[in-house]
Coordinates of C-alpha atoms in Angstrom, one line a residue:
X14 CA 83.2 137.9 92.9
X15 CA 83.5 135.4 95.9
X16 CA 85.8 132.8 95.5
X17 CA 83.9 129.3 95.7
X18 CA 85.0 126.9 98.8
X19 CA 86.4 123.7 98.1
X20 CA 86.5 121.7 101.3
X21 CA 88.3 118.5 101.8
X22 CA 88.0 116.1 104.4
X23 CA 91.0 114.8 105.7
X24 CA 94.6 116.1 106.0
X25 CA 96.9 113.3 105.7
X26 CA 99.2 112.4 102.7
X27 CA 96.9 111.5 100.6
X28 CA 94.8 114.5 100.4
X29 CA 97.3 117.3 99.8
X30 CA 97.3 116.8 96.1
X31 CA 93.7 118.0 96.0
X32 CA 94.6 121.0 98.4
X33 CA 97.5 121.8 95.9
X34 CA 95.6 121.3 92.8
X35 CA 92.3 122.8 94.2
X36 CA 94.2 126.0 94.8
X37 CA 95.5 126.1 91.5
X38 CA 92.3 125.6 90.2
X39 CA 90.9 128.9 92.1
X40 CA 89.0 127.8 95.2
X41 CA 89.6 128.6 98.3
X42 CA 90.2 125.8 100.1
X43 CA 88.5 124.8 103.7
X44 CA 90.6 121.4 105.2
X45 CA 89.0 119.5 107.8
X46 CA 90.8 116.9 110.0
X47 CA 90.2 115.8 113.5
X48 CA 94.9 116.2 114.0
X49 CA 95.6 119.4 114.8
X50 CA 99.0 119.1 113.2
X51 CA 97.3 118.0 110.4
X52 CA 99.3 118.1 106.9
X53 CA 96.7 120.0 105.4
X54 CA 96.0 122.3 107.9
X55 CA 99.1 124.9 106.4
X56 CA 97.9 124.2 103.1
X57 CA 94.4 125.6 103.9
X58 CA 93.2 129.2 103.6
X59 CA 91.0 127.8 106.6
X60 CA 90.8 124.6 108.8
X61 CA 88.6 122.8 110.9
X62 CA 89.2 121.0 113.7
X63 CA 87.1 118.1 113.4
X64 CA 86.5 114.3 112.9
X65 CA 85.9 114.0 109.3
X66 CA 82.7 111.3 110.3
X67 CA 80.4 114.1 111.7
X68 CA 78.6 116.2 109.3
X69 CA 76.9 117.8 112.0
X70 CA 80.1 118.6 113.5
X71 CA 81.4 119.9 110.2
X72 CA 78.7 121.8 109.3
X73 CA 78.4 123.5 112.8
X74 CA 81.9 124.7 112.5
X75 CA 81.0 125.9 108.5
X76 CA 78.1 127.9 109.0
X77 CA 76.1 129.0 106.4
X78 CA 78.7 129.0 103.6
X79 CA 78.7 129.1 99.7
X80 CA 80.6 125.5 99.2
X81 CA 81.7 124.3 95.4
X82 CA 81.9 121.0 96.5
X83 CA 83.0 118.6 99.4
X84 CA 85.3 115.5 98.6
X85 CA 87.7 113.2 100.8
X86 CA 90.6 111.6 98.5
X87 CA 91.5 107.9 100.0
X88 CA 89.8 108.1 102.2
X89 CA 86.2 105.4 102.6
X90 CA 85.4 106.5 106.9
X91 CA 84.6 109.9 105.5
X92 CA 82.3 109.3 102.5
X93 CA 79.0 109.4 103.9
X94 CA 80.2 112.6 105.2
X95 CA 81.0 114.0 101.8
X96 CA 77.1 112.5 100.9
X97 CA 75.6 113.9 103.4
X98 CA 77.2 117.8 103.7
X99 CA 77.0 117.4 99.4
X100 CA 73.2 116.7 99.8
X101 CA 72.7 119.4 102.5
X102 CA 74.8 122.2 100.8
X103 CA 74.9 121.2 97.3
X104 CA 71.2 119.6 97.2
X105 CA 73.6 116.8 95.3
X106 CA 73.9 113.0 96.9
X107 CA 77.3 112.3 95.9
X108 CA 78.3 109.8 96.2
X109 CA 75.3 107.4 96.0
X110 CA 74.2 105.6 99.3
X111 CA 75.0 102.6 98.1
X112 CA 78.3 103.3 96.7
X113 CA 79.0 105.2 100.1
X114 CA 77.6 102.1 101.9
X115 CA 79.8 99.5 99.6
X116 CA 82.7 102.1 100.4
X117 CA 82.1 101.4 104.4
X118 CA 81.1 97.9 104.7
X119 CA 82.9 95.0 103.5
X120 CA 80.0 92.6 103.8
X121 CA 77.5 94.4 101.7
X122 CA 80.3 95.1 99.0
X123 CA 80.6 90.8 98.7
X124 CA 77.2 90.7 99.0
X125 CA 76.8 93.0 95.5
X126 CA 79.7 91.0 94.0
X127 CA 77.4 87.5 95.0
X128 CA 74.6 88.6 93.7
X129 CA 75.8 89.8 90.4
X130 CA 76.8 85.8 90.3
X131 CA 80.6 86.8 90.6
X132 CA 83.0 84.7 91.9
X133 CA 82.8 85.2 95.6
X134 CA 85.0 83.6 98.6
X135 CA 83.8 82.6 102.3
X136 CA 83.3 85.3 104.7
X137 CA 81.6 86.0 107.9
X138 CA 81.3 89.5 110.0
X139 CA 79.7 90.1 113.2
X140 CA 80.9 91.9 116.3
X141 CA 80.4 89.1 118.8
X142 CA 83.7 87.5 119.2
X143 CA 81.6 84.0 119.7
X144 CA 79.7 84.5 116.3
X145 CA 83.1 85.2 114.4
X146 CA 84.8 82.0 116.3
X147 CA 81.7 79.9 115.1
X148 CA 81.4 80.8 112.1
X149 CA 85.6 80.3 111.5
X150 CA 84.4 76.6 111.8
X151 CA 83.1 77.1 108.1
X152 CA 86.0 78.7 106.4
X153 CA 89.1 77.3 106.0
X154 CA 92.7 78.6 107.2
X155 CA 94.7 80.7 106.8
X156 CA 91.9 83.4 107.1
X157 CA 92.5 87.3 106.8
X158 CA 91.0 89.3 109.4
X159 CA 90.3 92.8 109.4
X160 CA 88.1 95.6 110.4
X161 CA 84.6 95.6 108.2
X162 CA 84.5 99.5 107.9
X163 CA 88.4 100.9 107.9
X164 CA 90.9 101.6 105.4
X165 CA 94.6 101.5 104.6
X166 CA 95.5 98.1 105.9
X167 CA 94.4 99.1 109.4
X168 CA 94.1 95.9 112.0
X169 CA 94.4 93.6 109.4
X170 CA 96.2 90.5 109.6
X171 CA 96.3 86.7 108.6
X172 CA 96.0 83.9 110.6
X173 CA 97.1 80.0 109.8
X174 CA 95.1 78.2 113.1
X175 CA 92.8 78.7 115.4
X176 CA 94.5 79.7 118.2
X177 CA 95.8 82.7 116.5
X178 CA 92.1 84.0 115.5
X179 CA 91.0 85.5 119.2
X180 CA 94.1 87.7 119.2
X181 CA 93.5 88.7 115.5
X182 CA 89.6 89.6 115.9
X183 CA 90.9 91.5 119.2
X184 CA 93.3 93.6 117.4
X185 CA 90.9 94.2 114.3
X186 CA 88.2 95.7 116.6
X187 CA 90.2 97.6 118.4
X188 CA 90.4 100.0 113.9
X189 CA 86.4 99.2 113.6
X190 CA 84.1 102.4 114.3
X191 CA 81.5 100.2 115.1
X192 CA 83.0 97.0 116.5
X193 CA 82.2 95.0 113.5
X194 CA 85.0 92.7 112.2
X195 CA 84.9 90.4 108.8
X196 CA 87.1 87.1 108.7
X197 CA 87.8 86.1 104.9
X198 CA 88.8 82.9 103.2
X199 CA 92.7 83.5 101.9
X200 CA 93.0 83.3 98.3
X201 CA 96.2 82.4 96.4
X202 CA 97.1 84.8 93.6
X203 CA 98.3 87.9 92.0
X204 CA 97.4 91.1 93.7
X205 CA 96.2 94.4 91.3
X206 CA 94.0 98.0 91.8
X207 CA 92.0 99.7 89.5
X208 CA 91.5 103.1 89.1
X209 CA 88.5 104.2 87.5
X210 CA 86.6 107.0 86.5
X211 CA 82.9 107.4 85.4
X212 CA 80.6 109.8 83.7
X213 CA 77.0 109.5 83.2
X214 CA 77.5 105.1 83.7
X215 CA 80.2 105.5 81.2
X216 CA 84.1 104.5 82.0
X217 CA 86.6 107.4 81.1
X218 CA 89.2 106.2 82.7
X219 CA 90.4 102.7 83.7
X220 CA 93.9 102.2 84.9
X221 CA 95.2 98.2 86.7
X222 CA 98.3 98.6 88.4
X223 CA 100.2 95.6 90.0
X224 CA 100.1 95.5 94.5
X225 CA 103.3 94.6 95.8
X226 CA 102.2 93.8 99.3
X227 CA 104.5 94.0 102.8
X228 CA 105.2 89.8 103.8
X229 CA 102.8 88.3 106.0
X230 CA 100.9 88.6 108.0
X231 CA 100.2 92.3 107.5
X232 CA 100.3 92.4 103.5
X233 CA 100.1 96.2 102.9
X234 CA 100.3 97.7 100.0
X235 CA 104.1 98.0 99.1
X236 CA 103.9 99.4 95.5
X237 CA 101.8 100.0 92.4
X238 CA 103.1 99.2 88.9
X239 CA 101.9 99.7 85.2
X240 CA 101.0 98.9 83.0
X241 CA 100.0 95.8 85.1
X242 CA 100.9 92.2 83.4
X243 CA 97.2 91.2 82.1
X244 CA 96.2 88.9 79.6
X245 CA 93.8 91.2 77.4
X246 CA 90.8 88.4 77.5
X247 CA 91.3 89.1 81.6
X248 CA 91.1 93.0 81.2
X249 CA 87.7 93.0 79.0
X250 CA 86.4 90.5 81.5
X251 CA 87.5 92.7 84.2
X252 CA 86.2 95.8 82.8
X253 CA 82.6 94.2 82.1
X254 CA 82.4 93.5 85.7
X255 CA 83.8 96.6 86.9
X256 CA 80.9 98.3 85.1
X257 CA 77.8 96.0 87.0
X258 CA 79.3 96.4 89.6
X259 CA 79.5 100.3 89.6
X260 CA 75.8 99.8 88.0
X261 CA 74.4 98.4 90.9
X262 CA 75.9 100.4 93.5
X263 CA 74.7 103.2 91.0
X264 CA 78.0 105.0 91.1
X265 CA 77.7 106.8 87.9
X266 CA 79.9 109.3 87.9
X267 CA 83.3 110.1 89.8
X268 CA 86.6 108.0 90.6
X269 CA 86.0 104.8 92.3
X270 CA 88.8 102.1 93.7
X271 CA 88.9 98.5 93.9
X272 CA 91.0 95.8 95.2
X273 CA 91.1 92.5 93.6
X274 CA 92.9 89.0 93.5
X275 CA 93.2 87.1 89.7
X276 CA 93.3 83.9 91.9
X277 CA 95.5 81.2 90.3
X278 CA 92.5 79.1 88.6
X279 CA 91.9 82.7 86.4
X280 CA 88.8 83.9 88.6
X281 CA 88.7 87.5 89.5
X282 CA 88.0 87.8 93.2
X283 CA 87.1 91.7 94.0
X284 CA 88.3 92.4 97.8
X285 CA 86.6 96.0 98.1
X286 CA 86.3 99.0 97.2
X287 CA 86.2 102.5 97.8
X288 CA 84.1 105.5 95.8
X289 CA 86.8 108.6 95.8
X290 CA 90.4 108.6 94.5
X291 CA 93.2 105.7 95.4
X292 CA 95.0 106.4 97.7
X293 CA 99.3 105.4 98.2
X294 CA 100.3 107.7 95.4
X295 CA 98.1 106.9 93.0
X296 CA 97.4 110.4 91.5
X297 CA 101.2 110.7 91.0
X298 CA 101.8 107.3 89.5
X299 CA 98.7 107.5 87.2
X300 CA 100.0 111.4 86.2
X301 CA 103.0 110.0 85.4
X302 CA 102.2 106.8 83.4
X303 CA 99.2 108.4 81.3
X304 CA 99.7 112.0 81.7
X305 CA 96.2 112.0 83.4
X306 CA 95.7 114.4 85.8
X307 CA 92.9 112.8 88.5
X308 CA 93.2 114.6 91.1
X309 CA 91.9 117.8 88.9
X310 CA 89.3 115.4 87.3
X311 CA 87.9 114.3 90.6
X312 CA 87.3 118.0 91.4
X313 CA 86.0 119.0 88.3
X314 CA 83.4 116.4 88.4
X315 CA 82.7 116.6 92.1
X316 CA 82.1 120.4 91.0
X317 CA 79.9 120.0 87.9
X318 CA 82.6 120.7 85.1
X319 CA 83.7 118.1 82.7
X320 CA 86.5 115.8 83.2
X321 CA 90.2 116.6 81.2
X322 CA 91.1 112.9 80.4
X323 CA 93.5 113.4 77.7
X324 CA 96.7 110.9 77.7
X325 CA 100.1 109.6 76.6
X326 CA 100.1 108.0 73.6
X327 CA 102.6 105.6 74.2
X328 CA 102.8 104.3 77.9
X329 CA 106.1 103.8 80.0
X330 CA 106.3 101.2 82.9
X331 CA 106.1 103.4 85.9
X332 CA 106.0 102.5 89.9
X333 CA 105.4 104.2 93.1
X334 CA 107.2 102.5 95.2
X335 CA 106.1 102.8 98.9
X336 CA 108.7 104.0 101.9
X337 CA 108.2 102.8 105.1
X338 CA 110.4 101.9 108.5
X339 CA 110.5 98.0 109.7
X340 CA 110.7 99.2 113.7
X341 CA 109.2 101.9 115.8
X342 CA 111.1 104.9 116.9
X343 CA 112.8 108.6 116.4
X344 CA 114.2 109.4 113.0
X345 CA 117.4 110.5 113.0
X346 CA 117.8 111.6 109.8
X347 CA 117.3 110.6 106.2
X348 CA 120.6 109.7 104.0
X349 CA 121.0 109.4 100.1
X350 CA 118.1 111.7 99.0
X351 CA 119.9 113.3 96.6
X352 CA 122.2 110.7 95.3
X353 CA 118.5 109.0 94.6
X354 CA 117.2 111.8 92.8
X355 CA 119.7 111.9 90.4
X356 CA 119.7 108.0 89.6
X357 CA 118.0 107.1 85.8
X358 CA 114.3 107.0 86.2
X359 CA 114.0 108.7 89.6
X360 CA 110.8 111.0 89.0
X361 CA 110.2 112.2 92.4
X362 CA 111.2 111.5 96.0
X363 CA 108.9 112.6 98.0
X364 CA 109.2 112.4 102.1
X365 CA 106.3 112.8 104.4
X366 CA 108.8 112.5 107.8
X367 CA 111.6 114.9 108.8
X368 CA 114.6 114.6 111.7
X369 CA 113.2 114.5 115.0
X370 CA 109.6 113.1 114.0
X371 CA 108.3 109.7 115.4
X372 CA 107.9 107.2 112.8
X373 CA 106.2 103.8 113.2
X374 CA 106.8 100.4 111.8
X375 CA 104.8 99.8 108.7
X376 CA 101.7 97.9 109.4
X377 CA 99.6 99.9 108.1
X378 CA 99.4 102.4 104.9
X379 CA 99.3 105.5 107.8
X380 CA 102.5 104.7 108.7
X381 CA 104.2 105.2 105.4
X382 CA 107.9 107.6 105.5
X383 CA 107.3 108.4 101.6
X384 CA 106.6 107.7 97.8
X385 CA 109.2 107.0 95.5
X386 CA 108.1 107.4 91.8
X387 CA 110.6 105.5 89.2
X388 CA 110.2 105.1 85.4
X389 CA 111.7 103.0 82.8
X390 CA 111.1 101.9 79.4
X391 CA 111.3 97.9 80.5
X392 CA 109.5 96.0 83.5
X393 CA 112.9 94.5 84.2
X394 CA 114.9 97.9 83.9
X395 CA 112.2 99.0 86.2
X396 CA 112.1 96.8 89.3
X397 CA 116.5 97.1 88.8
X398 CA 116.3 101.1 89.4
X399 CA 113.7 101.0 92.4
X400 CA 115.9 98.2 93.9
X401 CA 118.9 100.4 93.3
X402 CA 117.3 103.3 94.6
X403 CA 115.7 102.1 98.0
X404 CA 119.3 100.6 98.3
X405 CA 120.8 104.0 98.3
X406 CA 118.1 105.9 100.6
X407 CA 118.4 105.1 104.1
X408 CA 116.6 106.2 107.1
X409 CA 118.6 106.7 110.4
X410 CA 116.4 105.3 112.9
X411 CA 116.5 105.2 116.7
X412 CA 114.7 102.1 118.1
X413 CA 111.5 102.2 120.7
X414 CA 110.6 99.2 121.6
X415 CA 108.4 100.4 123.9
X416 CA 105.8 101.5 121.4
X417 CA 102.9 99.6 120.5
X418 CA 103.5 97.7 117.0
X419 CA 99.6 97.6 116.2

């Protein structure tokens, strides 16, 4: 019997758990990234050399293949991809146009949450420069900017006046595909994800975690905490609008992610979202938390099997605490891994850099050294290990200034 084909689109960091689990779950997997040197291209029983936003491309290279499914794990450029080469191999549109479309464009995503009569904030998008500058006369600063169709924090920034938007729109465009850039009205609050699964329009799995964000202007994701500090009147109001909003983007089945802001007056303001796993760790910290294993559910679902969604009975307060460099240059080496590993609560310490590689300054999630997985049974015991533990790892760096910082 042929073993069935499980390709994944991207190589980075945050698609080797499906090449691991994929394997353990008896396909042979086919990796596809446009880097060469790739992560996932040594974890792949075969690899394709190729931008992950051209089916054609990727299907030209496949040939005429049995394929179990296609899926790309945190990753919203490639989606239409996965549609597509789903629909053309599969005869299976997953995931749905509209969630793919949602997924890839920030506007239409506010435009679901407005017409669901959500709470919505001022926004404009264009790719004229002029049209952007014009239409910053309408929205108050300070103003996030960003590109309308990438992930991961890329070209985003904030800016308090006028005079800083030109440079802002420049360097947004500069991480948009198709030139596009969105300028959004800032809104105070507190910072959460949620991780959710659905199957036939019904939620199986719904998980908050609390963003700890990278100062300003560049406010990355710096961690992901749960269970995340909600009222319970907030989380059933959450949940209900979770589940229109997957409605009408008919994303009915799979994992979806979204980003949103519980603004300081109590409204829920979503920011986006994305129709495939979370990405930053989230598989691990969610593993670890509930004992749920997503990664295998995506890929069982993306396949046609059920979904294993079995959990802890009693949760602990976990975080994956993000690892990053503040400069550009050479890493020299990496000190007080296994002093870190042995502190209380240290789960896992996982490095994506090694001595000699290039690292870059961390403003944006691609630029990230390594995850850092801590548990405790207290929210204040918690946030004292992971402090205690990023204290003790160091990374040796050797400064380049030369390098670009965007």
């Amino acid at each position: 019997m042929t073993t069935p084909n499980l390709v994944i689109l991207g190589g980075g960091e945050d698609q080797l758990p499906a090449y691991v689990e994929g394997r353990r779950l008896g396909y042979r997997i086919i990796g596809v990234d446009q880097r060469p040197d790739a992560l996932g291209a040594k974890l792949s029983d075969e690899f394709l050399c190729v931008t992950t936003r051209e089916p054609d491309a990727i299907a030209g290279q496949l040939g005429d293949v049995d394929v179990a499914a296609f899926i790309s794990p945190a990753s919203d450029v490639a989606q239409s991809s996965v549609a597509e080469l789903n629909e053309r191999y599969r005869g299976v549109r997953q995931p749905s146009p509209k969630a793919v479309e949602a997924s890839q464009d920030k506007s239409y995503f506010h435009s679901v949450v407005a017409e669901l009569g959500f709470p919505v904030y001022a926004f404009a998008q264009s790719d004229s420069v002029d049209k952007l500058l014009t239409a910053a006369n309408d929205i108050a600063f300070p103003m996030v900017v960003k590109p309308t169709d990438s992930s991961g924090s890329k070209g985003l920034s904030l800016v308090d006046n006028a005079d800083e938007l030109p440079e802002a729109i420049a360097v947004a465009r500069k991480h948009s595909f198709s030139g596009e850039v969105i300028i959004e009205e800032f809104v105070q609050g507190r910072h959460f994800s949620v991780e959710r699964f659905s199957q036939d329009g019904q939620a199986a799995l719904t998980v908050v975690t609390e963003r700890g964000l990278t100062p300003m202007p560049h406010m990355i994701s710096m961690s992901h905490l749960v269970p995340a500090a909600l009222d319970p009147s907030v989380q059933e109001r959450l949940e209900s609008m979770v589940d229109a909003i997957l409605d009408r983007v008919e994303h009915l089945s799979g994992p979806v992610n979204l980003d949103f802001i519980l603004a300081d007056d109590g409204r829920i303001h979503f920011v986006e979202m994305g129709a495939r796993l979370g990405g930053n760790g989230m598989p691990l910290l969610v593993e670890q938390a509930l004992g749920v294993n997503t990664v295998q559910a995506a890929i069982n679902l993306a396949v046609g099997k059920p979904m294993a969604m079995e959990r802890h009975e009693e949760q602990q307060f976990v975080m994956l605490r993000i690892l990053a460099a503040d400069q550009d240059g050479s890493l020299n080496g990496v000190y007080g891994a296994d002093e870190v590993a042995e502190l209380p609560g240290v789960i896992d310490v996982r490095l994506f850099k090694k001595t000699g590689d290039s690292v870059r300054r961390y403003t944006q999630a691609a630029h990230k050294l390594g995850y850092l997985l801590v548990s405790a049974p207290s929210r204040e015991e918690l946030l004292a290990r992971v402090d205690g533990a990023v204290q003790t790892l160091q990374f040796d760096i050797h400064p380049n200034p030369s390098e670009n910082n965007q």
